[in-house]
Each structure stands twice: as structure tokens, then as C-alpha cells.
Tab-separated table of C-alpha atoms and ligand atoms in Angstrom:
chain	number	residue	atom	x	y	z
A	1	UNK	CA	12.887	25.912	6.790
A	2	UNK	CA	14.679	22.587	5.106
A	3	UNK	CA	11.991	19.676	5.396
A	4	UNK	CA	13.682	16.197	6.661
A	5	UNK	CA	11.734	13.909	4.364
A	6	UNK	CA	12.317	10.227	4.702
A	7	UNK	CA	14.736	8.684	2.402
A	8	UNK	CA	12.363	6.890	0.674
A	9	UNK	CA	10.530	9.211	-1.184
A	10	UNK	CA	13.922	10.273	-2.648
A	11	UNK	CA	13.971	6.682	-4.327
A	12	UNK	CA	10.397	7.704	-6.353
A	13	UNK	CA	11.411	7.850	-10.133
A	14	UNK	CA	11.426	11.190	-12.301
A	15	UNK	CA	8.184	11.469	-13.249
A	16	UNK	CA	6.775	12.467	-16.719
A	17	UNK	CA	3.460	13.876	-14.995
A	18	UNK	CA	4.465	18.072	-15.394
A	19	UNK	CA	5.027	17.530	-18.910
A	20	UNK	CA	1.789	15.373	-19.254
A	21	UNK	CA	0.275	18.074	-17.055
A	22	UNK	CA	0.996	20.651	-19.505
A	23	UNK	CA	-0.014	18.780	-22.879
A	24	UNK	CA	-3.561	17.851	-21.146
A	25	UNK	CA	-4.313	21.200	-20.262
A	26	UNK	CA	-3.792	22.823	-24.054
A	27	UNK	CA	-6.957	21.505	-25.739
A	28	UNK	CA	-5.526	22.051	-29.567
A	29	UNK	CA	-3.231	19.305	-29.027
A	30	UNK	CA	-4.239	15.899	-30.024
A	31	UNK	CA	-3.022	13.768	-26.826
A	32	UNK	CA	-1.838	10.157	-27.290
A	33	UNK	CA	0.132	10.362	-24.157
A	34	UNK	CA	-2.161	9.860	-21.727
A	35	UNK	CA	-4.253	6.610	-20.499
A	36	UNK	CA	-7.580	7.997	-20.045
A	37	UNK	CA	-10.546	5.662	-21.193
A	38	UNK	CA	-12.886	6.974	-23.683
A	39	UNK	CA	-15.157	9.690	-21.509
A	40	UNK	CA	-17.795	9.009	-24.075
A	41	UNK	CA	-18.243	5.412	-23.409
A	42	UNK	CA	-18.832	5.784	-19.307
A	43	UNK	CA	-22.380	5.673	-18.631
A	44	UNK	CA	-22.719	8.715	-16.482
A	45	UNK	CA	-27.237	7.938	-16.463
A	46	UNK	CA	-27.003	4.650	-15.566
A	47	UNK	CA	-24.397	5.231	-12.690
A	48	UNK	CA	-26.523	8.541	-11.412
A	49	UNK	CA	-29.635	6.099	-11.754
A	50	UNK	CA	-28.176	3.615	-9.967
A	51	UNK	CA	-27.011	6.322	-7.249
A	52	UNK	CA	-30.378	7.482	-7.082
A	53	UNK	CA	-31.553	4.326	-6.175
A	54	UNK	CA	-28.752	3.525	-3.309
A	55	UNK	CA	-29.415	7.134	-1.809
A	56	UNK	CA	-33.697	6.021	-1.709
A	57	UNK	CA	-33.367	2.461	-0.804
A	58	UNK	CA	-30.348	2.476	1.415
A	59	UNK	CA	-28.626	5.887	1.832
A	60	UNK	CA	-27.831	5.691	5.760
A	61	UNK	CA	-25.580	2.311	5.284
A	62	UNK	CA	-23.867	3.859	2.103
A	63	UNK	CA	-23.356	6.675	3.907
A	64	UNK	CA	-21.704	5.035	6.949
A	65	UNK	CA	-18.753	3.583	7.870
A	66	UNK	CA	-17.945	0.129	6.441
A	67	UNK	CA	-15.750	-2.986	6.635
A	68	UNK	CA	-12.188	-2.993	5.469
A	69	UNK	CA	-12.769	-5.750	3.220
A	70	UNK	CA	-15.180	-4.557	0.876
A	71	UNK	CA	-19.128	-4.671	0.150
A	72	UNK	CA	-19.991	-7.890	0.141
A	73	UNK	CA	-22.451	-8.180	-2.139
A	74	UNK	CA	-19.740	-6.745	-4.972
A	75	UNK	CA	-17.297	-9.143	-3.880
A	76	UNK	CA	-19.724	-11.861	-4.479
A	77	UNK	CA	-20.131	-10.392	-7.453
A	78	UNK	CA	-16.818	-10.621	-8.931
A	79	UNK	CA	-16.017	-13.917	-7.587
A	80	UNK	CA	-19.085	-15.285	-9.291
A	81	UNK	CA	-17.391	-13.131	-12.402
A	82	UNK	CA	-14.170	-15.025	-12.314
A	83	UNK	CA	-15.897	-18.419	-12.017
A	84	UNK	CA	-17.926	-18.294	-15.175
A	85	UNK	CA	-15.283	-16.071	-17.314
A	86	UNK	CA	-11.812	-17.923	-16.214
A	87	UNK	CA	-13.440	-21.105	-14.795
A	88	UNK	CA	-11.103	-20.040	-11.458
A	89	UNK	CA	-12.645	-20.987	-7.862
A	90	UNK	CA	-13.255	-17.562	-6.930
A	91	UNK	CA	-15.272	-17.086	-3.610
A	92	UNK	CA	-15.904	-13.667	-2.122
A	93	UNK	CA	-13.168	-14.348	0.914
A	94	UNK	CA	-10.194	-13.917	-1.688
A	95	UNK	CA	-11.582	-10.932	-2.835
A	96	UNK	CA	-10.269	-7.635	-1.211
A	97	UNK	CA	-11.865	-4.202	-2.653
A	98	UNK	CA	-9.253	-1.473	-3.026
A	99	UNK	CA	-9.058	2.320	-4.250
A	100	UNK	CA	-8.556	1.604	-7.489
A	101	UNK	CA	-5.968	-1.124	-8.381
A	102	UNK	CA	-2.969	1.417	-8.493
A	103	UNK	CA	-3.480	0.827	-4.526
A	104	UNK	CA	-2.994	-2.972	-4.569
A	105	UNK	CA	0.301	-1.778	-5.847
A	106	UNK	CA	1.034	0.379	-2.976
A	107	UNK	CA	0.055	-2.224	-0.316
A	108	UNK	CA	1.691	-5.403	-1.715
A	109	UNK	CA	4.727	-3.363	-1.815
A	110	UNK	CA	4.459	-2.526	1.443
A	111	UNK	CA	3.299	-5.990	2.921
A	112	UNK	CA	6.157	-7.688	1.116
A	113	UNK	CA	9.379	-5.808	0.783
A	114	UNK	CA	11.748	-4.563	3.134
A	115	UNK	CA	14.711	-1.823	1.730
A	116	UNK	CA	16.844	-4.368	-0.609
A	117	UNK	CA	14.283	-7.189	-1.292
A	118	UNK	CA	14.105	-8.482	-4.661
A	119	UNK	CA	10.749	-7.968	-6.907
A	120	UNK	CA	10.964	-8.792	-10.888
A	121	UNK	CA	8.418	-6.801	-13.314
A	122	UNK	CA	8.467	-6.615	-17.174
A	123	UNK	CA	10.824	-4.619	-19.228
A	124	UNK	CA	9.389	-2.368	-20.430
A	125	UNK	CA	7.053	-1.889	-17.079
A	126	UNK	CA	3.814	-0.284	-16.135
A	127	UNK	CA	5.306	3.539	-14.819
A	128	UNK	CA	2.606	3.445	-12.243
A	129	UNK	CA	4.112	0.444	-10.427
A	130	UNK	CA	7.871	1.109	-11.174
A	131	UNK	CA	6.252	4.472	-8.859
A	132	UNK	CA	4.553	2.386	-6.347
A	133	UNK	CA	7.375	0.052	-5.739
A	134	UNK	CA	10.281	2.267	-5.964
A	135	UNK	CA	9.479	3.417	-2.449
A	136	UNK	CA	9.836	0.711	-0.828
A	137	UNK	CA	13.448	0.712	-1.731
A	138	UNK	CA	13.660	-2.816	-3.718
A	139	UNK	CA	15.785	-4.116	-5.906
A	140	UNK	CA	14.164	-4.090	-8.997
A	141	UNK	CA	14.668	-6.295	-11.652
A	142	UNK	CA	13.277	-6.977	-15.298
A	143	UNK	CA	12.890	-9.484	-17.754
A	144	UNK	CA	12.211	-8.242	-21.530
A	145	UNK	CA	8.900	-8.880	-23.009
A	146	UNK	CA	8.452	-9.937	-26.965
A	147	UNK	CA	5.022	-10.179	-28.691
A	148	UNK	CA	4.652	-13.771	-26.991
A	149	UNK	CA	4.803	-12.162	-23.404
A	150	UNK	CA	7.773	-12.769	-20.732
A	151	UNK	CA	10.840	-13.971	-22.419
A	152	UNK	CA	11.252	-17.357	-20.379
A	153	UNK	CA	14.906	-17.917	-20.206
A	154	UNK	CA	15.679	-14.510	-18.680
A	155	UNK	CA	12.644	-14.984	-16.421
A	156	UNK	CA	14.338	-18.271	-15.249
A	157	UNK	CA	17.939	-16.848	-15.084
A	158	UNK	CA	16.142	-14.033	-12.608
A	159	UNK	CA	14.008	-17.074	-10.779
A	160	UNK	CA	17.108	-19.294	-10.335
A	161	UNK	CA	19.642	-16.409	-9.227
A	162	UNK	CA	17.709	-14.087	-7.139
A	163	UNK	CA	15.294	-14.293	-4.067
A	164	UNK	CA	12.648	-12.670	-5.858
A	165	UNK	CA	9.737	-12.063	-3.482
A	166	UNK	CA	7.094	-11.185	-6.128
A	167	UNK	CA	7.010	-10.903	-9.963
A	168	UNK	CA	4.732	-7.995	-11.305
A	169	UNK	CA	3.078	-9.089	-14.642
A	170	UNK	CA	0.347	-7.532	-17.002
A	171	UNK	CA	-0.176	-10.998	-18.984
A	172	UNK	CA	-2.922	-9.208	-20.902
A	173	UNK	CA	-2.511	-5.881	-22.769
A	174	UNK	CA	0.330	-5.257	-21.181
A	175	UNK	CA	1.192	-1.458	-20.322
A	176	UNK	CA	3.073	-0.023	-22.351
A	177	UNK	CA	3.910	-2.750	-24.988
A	178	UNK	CA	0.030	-3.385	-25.434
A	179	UNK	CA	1.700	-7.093	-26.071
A	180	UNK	CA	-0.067	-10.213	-24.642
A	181	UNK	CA	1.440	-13.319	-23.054
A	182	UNK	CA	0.886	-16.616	-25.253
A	183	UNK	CA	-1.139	-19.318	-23.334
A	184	UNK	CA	2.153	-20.957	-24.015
A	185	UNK	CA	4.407	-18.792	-22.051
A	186	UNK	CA	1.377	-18.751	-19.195
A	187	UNK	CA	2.187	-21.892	-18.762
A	188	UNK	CA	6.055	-21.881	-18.819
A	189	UNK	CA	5.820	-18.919	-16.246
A	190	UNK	CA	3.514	-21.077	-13.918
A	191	UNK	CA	5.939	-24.046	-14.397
A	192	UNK	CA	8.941	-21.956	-13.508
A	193	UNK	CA	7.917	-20.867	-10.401
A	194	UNK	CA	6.210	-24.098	-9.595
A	195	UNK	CA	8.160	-25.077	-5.866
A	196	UNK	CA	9.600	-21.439	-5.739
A	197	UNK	CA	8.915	-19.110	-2.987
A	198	UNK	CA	8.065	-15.944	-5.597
A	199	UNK	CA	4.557	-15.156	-5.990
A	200	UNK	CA	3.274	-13.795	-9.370
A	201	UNK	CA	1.499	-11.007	-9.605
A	202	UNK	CA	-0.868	-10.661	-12.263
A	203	UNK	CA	-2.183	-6.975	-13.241
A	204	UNK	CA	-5.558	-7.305	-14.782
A	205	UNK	CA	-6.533	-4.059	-15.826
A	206	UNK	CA	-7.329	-5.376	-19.207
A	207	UNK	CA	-8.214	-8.731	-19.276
A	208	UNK	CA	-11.956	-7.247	-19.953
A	209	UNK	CA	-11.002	-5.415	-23.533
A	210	UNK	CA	-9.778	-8.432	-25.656
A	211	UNK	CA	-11.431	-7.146	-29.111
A	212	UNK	CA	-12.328	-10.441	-30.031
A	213	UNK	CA	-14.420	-10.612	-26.668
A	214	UNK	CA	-12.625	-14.058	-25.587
A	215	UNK	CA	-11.090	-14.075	-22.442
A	216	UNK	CA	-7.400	-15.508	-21.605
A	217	UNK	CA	-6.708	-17.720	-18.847
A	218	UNK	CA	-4.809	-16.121	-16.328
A	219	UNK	CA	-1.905	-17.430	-14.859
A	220	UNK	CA	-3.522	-18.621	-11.474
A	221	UNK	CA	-5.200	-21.133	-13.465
A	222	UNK	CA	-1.830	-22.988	-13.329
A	223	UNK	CA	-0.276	-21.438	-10.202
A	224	UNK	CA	-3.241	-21.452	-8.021
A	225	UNK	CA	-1.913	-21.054	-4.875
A	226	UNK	CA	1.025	-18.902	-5.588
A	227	UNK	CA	-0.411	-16.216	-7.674
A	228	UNK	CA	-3.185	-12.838	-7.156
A	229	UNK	CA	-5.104	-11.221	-9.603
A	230	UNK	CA	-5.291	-7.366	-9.315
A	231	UNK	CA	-8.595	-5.984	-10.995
A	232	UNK	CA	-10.404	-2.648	-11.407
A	233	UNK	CA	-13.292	-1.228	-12.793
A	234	UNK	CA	-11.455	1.870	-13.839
A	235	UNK	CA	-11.690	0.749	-17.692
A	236	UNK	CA	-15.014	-1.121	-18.113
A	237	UNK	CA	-17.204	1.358	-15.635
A	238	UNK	CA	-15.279	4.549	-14.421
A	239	UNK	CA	-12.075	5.337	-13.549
A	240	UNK	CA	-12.854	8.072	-10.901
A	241	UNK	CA	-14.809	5.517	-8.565
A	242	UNK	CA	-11.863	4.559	-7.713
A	243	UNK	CA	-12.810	0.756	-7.352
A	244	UNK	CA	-10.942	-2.008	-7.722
A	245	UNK	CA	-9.720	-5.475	-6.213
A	246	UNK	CA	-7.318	-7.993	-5.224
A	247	UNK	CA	-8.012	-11.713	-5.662
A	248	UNK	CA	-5.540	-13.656	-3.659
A	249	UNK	CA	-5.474	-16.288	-1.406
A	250	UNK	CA	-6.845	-15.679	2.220
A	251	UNK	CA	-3.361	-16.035	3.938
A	252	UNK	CA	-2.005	-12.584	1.958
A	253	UNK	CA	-5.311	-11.150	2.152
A	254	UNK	CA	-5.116	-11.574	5.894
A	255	UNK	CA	-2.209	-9.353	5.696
A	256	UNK	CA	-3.209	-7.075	3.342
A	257	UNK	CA	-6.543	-6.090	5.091
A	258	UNK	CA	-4.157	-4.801	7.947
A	259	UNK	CA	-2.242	-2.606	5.501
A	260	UNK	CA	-5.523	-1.792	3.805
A	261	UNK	CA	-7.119	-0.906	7.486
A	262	UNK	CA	-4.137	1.818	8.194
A	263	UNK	CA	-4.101	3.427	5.182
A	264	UNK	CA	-7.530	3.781	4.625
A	265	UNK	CA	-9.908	1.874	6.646
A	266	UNK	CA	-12.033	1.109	3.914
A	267	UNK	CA	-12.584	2.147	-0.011
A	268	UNK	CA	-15.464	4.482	-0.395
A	269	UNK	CA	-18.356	2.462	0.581
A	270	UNK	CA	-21.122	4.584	-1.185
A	271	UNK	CA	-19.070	3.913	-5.002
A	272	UNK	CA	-18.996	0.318	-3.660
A	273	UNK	CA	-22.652	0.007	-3.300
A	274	UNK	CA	-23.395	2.359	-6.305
A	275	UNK	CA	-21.371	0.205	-8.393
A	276	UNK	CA	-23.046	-3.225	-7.750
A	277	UNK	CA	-26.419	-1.602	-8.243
A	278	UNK	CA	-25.520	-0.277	-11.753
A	279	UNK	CA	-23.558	-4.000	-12.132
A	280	UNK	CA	-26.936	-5.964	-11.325
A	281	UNK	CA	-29.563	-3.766	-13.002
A	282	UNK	CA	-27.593	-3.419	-16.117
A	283	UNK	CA	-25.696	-5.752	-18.790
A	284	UNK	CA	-22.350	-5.390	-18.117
A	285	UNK	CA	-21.231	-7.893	-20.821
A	286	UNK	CA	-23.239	-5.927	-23.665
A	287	UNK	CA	-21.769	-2.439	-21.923
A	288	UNK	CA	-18.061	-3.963	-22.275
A	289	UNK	CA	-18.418	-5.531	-26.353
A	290	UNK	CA	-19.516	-1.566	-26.823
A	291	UNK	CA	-16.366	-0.201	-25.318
A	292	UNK	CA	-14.511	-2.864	-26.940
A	293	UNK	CA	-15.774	-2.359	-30.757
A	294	UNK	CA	-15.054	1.074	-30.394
A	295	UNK	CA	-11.284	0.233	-29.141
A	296	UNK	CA	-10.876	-1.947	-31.956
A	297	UNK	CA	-11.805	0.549	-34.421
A	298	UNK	CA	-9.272	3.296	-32.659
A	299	UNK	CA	-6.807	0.259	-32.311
A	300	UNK	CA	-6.749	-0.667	-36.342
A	301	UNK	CA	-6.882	2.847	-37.046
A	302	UNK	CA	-3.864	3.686	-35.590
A	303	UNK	CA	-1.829	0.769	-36.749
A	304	UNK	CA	-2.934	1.003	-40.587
A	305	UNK	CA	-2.196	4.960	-40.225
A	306	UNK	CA	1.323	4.627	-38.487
A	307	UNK	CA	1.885	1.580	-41.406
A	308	UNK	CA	0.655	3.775	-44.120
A	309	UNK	CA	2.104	7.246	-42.942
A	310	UNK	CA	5.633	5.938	-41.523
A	311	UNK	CA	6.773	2.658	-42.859
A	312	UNK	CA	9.629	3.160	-41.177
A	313	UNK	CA	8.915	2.554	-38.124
A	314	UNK	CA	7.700	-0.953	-36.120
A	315	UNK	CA	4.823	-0.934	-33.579
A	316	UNK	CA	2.846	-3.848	-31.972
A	317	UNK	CA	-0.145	-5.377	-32.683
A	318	UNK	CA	-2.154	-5.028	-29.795
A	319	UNK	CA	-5.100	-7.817	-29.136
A	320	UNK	CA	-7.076	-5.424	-26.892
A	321	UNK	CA	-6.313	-2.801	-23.980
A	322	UNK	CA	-5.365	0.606	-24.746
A	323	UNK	CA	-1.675	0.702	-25.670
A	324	UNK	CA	0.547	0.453	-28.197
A	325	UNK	CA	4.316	0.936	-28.715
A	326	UNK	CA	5.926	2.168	-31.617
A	327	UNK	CA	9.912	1.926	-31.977
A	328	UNK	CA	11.334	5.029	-34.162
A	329	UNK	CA	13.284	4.924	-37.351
A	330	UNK	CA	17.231	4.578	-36.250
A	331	UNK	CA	18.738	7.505	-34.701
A	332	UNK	CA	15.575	9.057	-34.159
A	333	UNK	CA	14.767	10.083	-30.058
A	334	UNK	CA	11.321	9.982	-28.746
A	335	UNK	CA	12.180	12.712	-26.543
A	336	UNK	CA	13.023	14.465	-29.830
A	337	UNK	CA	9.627	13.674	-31.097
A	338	UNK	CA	7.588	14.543	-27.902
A	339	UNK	CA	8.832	18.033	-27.826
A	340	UNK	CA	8.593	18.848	-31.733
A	341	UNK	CA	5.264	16.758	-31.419
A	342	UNK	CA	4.096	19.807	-28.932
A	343	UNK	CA	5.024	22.363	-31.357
A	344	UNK	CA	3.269	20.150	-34.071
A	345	UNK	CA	0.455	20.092	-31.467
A	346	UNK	CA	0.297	16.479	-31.112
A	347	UNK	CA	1.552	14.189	-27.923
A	348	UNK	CA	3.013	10.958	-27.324
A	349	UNK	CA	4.597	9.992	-24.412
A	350	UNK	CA	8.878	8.565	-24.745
A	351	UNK	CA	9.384	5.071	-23.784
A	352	UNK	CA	12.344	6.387	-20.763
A	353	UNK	CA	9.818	6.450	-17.633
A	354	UNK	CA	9.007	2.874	-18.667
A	355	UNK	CA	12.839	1.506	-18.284
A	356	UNK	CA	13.729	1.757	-15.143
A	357	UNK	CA	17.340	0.688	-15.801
A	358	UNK	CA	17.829	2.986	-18.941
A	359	UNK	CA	16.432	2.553	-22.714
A	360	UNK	CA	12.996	3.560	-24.185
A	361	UNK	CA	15.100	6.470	-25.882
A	362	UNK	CA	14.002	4.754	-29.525
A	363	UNK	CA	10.227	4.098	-28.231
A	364	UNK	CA	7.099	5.770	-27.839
A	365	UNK	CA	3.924	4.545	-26.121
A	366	UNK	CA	0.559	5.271	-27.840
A	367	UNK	CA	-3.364	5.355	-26.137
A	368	UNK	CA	-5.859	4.490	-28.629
A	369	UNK	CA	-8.979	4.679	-26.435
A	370	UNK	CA	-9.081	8.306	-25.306
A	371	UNK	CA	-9.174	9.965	-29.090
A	372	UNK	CA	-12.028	9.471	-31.696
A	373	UNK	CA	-11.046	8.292	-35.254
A	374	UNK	CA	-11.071	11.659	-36.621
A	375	UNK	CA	-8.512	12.828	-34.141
A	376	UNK	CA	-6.522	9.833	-34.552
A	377	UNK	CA	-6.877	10.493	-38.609
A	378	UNK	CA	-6.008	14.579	-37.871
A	379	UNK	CA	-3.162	13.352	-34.794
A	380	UNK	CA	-1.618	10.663	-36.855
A	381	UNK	CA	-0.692	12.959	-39.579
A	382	UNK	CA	0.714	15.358	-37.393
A	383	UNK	CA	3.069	12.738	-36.264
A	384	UNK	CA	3.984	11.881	-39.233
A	385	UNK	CA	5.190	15.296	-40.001
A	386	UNK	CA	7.199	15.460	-37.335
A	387	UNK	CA	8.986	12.006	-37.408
A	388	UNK	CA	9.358	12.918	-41.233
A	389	UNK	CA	10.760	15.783	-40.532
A	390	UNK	CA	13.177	14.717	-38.049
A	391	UNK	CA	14.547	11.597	-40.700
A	392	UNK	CA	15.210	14.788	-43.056
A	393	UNK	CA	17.175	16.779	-40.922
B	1	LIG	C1	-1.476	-1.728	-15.839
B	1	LIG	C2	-2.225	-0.815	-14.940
B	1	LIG	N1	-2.407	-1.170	-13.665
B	1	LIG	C3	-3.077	-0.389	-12.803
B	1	LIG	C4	-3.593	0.833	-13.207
B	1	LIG	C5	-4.308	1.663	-12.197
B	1	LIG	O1	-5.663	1.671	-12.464
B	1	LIG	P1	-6.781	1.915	-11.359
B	1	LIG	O2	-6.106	2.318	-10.093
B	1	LIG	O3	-7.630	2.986	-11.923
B	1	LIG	O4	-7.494	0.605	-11.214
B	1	LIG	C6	-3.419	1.249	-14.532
B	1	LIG	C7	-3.947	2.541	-14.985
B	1	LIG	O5	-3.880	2.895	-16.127
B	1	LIG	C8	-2.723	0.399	-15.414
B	1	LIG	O6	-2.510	0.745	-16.689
């Protein structure tokens, strides 16, 4: 029988995910496609400790229903986080927990936008919010991102012509570029939208894996009032939790909790309690300059191999994260090089999903954190071979 699905779901973008699918299920291919963290670097005995010792002490509360809002004690937690990393005025009321911060996407789409409104995002943008967006039936727009972050007179032109209700930003590692905003072009952002109705949204999922440790100030610092923070534990604990947050302030909160209620009622409150346990009975900053020493190993790695090994082509310089894109020698198509890459049994995943108005046919996006420096070594030269092989021919 025909299935009358609504129209929105008919605005979701092609997705990449069965090709993905089938590179991440043949083992002898060296994957840089993906955006896994390293497996080796979550701490699956101090988590099942910590479990343990939620299940002895308190096991019929984790176990039970909870508020929509969060666990409290976590959200204390990263408030107090923000106020001695960012210096922000963090307090545990403009901190929402979510599943994962893929579903702050989901819900400040659907707070915010009606079929037709205006949202602005980075070009390229993160594929996982282009997604999340897209069914809400938006306009989307995008400004073009250099090595210094947001270019700012196209992010005024957009400001000045359109309604925009939110901007969607990852000033920090950004996803895919793996470029990060200048304190700079922070600033002109904040000032731009200073007296606007648009509210910037700032995607955090990196801010934690600067290899030099320091941390950037976030755009909020300057736009207080006007601006959320979207953060997640998926990269510095464990993606599969599933936890994450939104900082904002109380009046979109307010909102957001009723969104968050329907959907879900609340994020799974036994992670939630699990989590803070492993947060406050280990040292999170020591666990996080291990994940990042190890990222900026892989990182350098890959740059000084694609340098050495195609000199033709132009990547970025990534300060932290997990990303990096490299643009190919002229008339050379990723797609070209992700399906002779599979033959060559190595993966990278074509900039197109990331353009949501065309382009990325030249690009590639590369993970550094998932593979070990031998398989970035072994991977690395595969690509090589292939890209080489397609200049030849
Ligand atoms: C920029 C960005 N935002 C959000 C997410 C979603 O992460 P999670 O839902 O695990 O917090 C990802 C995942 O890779 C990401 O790269």
C-alpha cells in the first residue's frame, strides 16, 4: 500500500550514510570518512566503575523516571565548568541536558522555524544539522568560512537583507573545515548582530580538543543575551551516552523544555547520573590533554603526509577537533576519489553533503581521531595512489 508521509521528510537531504554504511562494515579499508572518536581513548573501567557505584548507592532513582531538565547535580556541574574555563556566568537554570547535542539541533529547529523562515549556517556546514534543519522546511542560507572563521561581509549582507531567525555556527573546529573563528571575527559576529533579532547559535562539540589545551572564548562572551552554547560529552567521555546540553538563556529554555518534554520526556537519567559520578571521582582535565595529545599527533601526521605525498593539493590546518578538509588538484572529483579510494581500500568522505546549495565536488573531508598513526601512515599512501593516479589519467 502507498504510505502518505508528510511533506517534510521529503525536504531531508540525500544522505551519504549507505555508502558510509558500506565502507564501515569492510574492515580492510582504512576509513577517514567517518567521525567516530578514538574507541581507544574512552574509559570503558572508569565509566563501568562509576556505574557500579550509581547501581549500589542509588540504583532505584537512576532507575526511575526523572525531570525534563536534566540531573541536577551534572548541570551544576557544567555551569561551574563554563565559569572557570570561559569566565561566562553559567548557573545550572540555563543549562538543559539533551540526547546528545545532535538533538539540540532537532528541537531549536523545531521551537523556532515555521516552513519558509530564514536560518543562516556556515558554508561549508555540519551535514548533521543541514539534516536536522532541513525538515523544518527553512530557508537556508550560508555564509563561506576562510581559515579566520565566518567571512564578515557576507555574514552582514545575510544579517542586513534577511529575517534570519538563528545563525548555526561551529566557532571552534568547525565541521568539516576543521577551521577556527579568530577572536577577531568573534567579535565582529557579536557586533553584527548586536540590536538584531537573530540569535547565534554556537555548536561546541569541540571547544574541549584545542591541542594547545587553551580554550577560546565563545561568542556569548560578547553576545550574552542573544546567543546558546550547544555542548556534548560525545568527544571527551563517550559518544553512545548520548549526553549532551544546551546553555541558553532561561526564556528559550522555557520553550525548549516543552519540546524536550514531547519528544522525550527526559534524556536517560541513569547515563546522566553515571556520568557525573565518573566526572567527580575522576580528572577530567588530565583525561581530555590525553585525548588531545593523541589528536595532535594523528592531526600533524596527516597534514605532513598529505604535504609530503600530494603537494598538489591544499588542506587546512586544523587547531584541534577532528576534521580536516583537503581541496583536490584541478579537475580532480572527490566523488572520483571516494569510489577509486574503495577499490584502493581507503575512504574519505566528498565535500557535496556539506553544500547544501551545490559545490564540495573539488573537496574532501578527513577524521584524524578515529585511525592510529600507522593506519594513517598505511591510509595516507593509499590515497596518494589514487589521487596520483587520477592526475595521470
Ligand atoms: C558539529 C557537531 N555537532 C553535533 C554533533 C552531534 O554530536 P552528539 O549528538 O554526539 O553530541 C556532531 C557529531 O559529530 C558534530 O560534529
Amino acid at each position: 500500500m502507498p504510505f502518505h508521509f508528510a511533506e517534510r521528510i521529503a525536504h531531508a537531504p540525500p544522505s551519504f550514510l549507505e555508502e558510509l554504511f558500506r565502507v564501515s562494515s569492510d574492515h580492510s579499508i582504512i576509513s577517514f570518512a567517518g567521525g567516530l572518536p578514538s574507541s581507544a581513548l574512552i574509559d570503558v573501567e572508569g565509566i563501568s566503575e562509576a556505574g557500579r557505584q550509581v547501581m549500589e548507592d542509588d540504583g532505584r532513582t537512576a532507575l526511575q523516571y526523572s525531570t525534563t531538565d536534566g540531573y541536577l547535580p551534572l548541570r551544576e556541574y557544567i555551569a561551574q565548568r563554563y565559569r572557570t574555563r570561559l569566565g561566562v556566568p553559567a548557573s545550572a537554570d540555563k543549562i538543559q541536558i539533551v540526547n546528545g547535542s545532535q538533538q539540540s539541533l532537532d528541537l531549536f529547529g523545531k521551537i523556532f522555524l515555521n516552513r519558509g523562515d530564514h536560518v543562516g549556517m556556515e558554508r561549508p556546514g555540519y551535514l548533521g544539522a543541514i539534516e536536522a534543519f532541513s525538515l523544518y522546511e527553512p530557508v537556508i542560507h550560508t555564509v563561506p568560512i576562510d581559515e579566520q572563521g565566518l567571512v564578515p561581509d557576507a555574514f552582514e549582507r545575510l544579517i542586513a537583507t534577511h529575517p534570519v531567525k538563528f545563525f548555526y555556527g561551529i566557532p571552534n573546529s568547525q565541521n568539516p573545515s576543521g577551521c577556527t573563528y579568530s577572536e577577531e571575527r568573534r567579535e565582529q559576529i557579536a557586533g553584527i548582530l548586536s540590536g538584531t533579532d537573530t540569535v547565534f547559535y554556537d555548536d561546541d562539540a569541540f571547544g574541549e580538543l584545542f591541542f594547545d589545551g587553551k580554550p577560546r572564548l565563545p561568542v556569548k562572551k560578547y553576545l550574552p543575551e542573544q546567543s546558546v552554547i550547544s555542548g556534548s560529552f560525545s568527544k571527551i567521555i563517550a559518544p553512545g551516552m548520548r549526553i549532551g546540553w544546551l546553555y541558553a538563556p532561561p526564556e528559550i529554555l522555557k520553550t525548549f523544555n516543552i519540546a524536550k518534554q514531547a519528544a522525550d520526556l527526559h534524556s536517560n537519567f541513569l547515563c546522566q547520573m553515571v556520568l557525573h559520578r565518573y566526572l567527580t571521582t575522576h580528572d577530567l582535565d588530565a583525561h581530555i590533554r590525553n585525548i588531545v595529545s593523541v589528536y595532535g599527533r594523528r592531526c600533524r601526521l596527516m597534514c605532513d603526509l598529505l604535504d609530503d605525498l600530494l603537494p598538489t593539493l591544499t588542506h587546512t590546518t586544523p587547531e584541534g577537533g577532528m576534521f580536516m578538509m583537503a581541496t583536490l588538484p584541478a579537475g580532480i572529483s572527490s566523488r572520483a576519489v571516494f569510489d577509486n579510494g574503495i577499490q584502493e581500500k581507503v575512504a574519505v568522505l566528498p565535500g557535496m553533503p556539506f553544500y547544501i546549495d551545490g559545490g564540495g565536488t573539488d573537496t574532501i573531508r578527513l577524521n584524524f581521531s578515529n585511525a592510529d598513526e600507522e593506519k594513517i601512515k598505511t591510509g595516507m599512501e593509499r590515497l596518494a595512489r589514487v589521487i596520483n593516479r587520477l592526475i595521470r589519467s
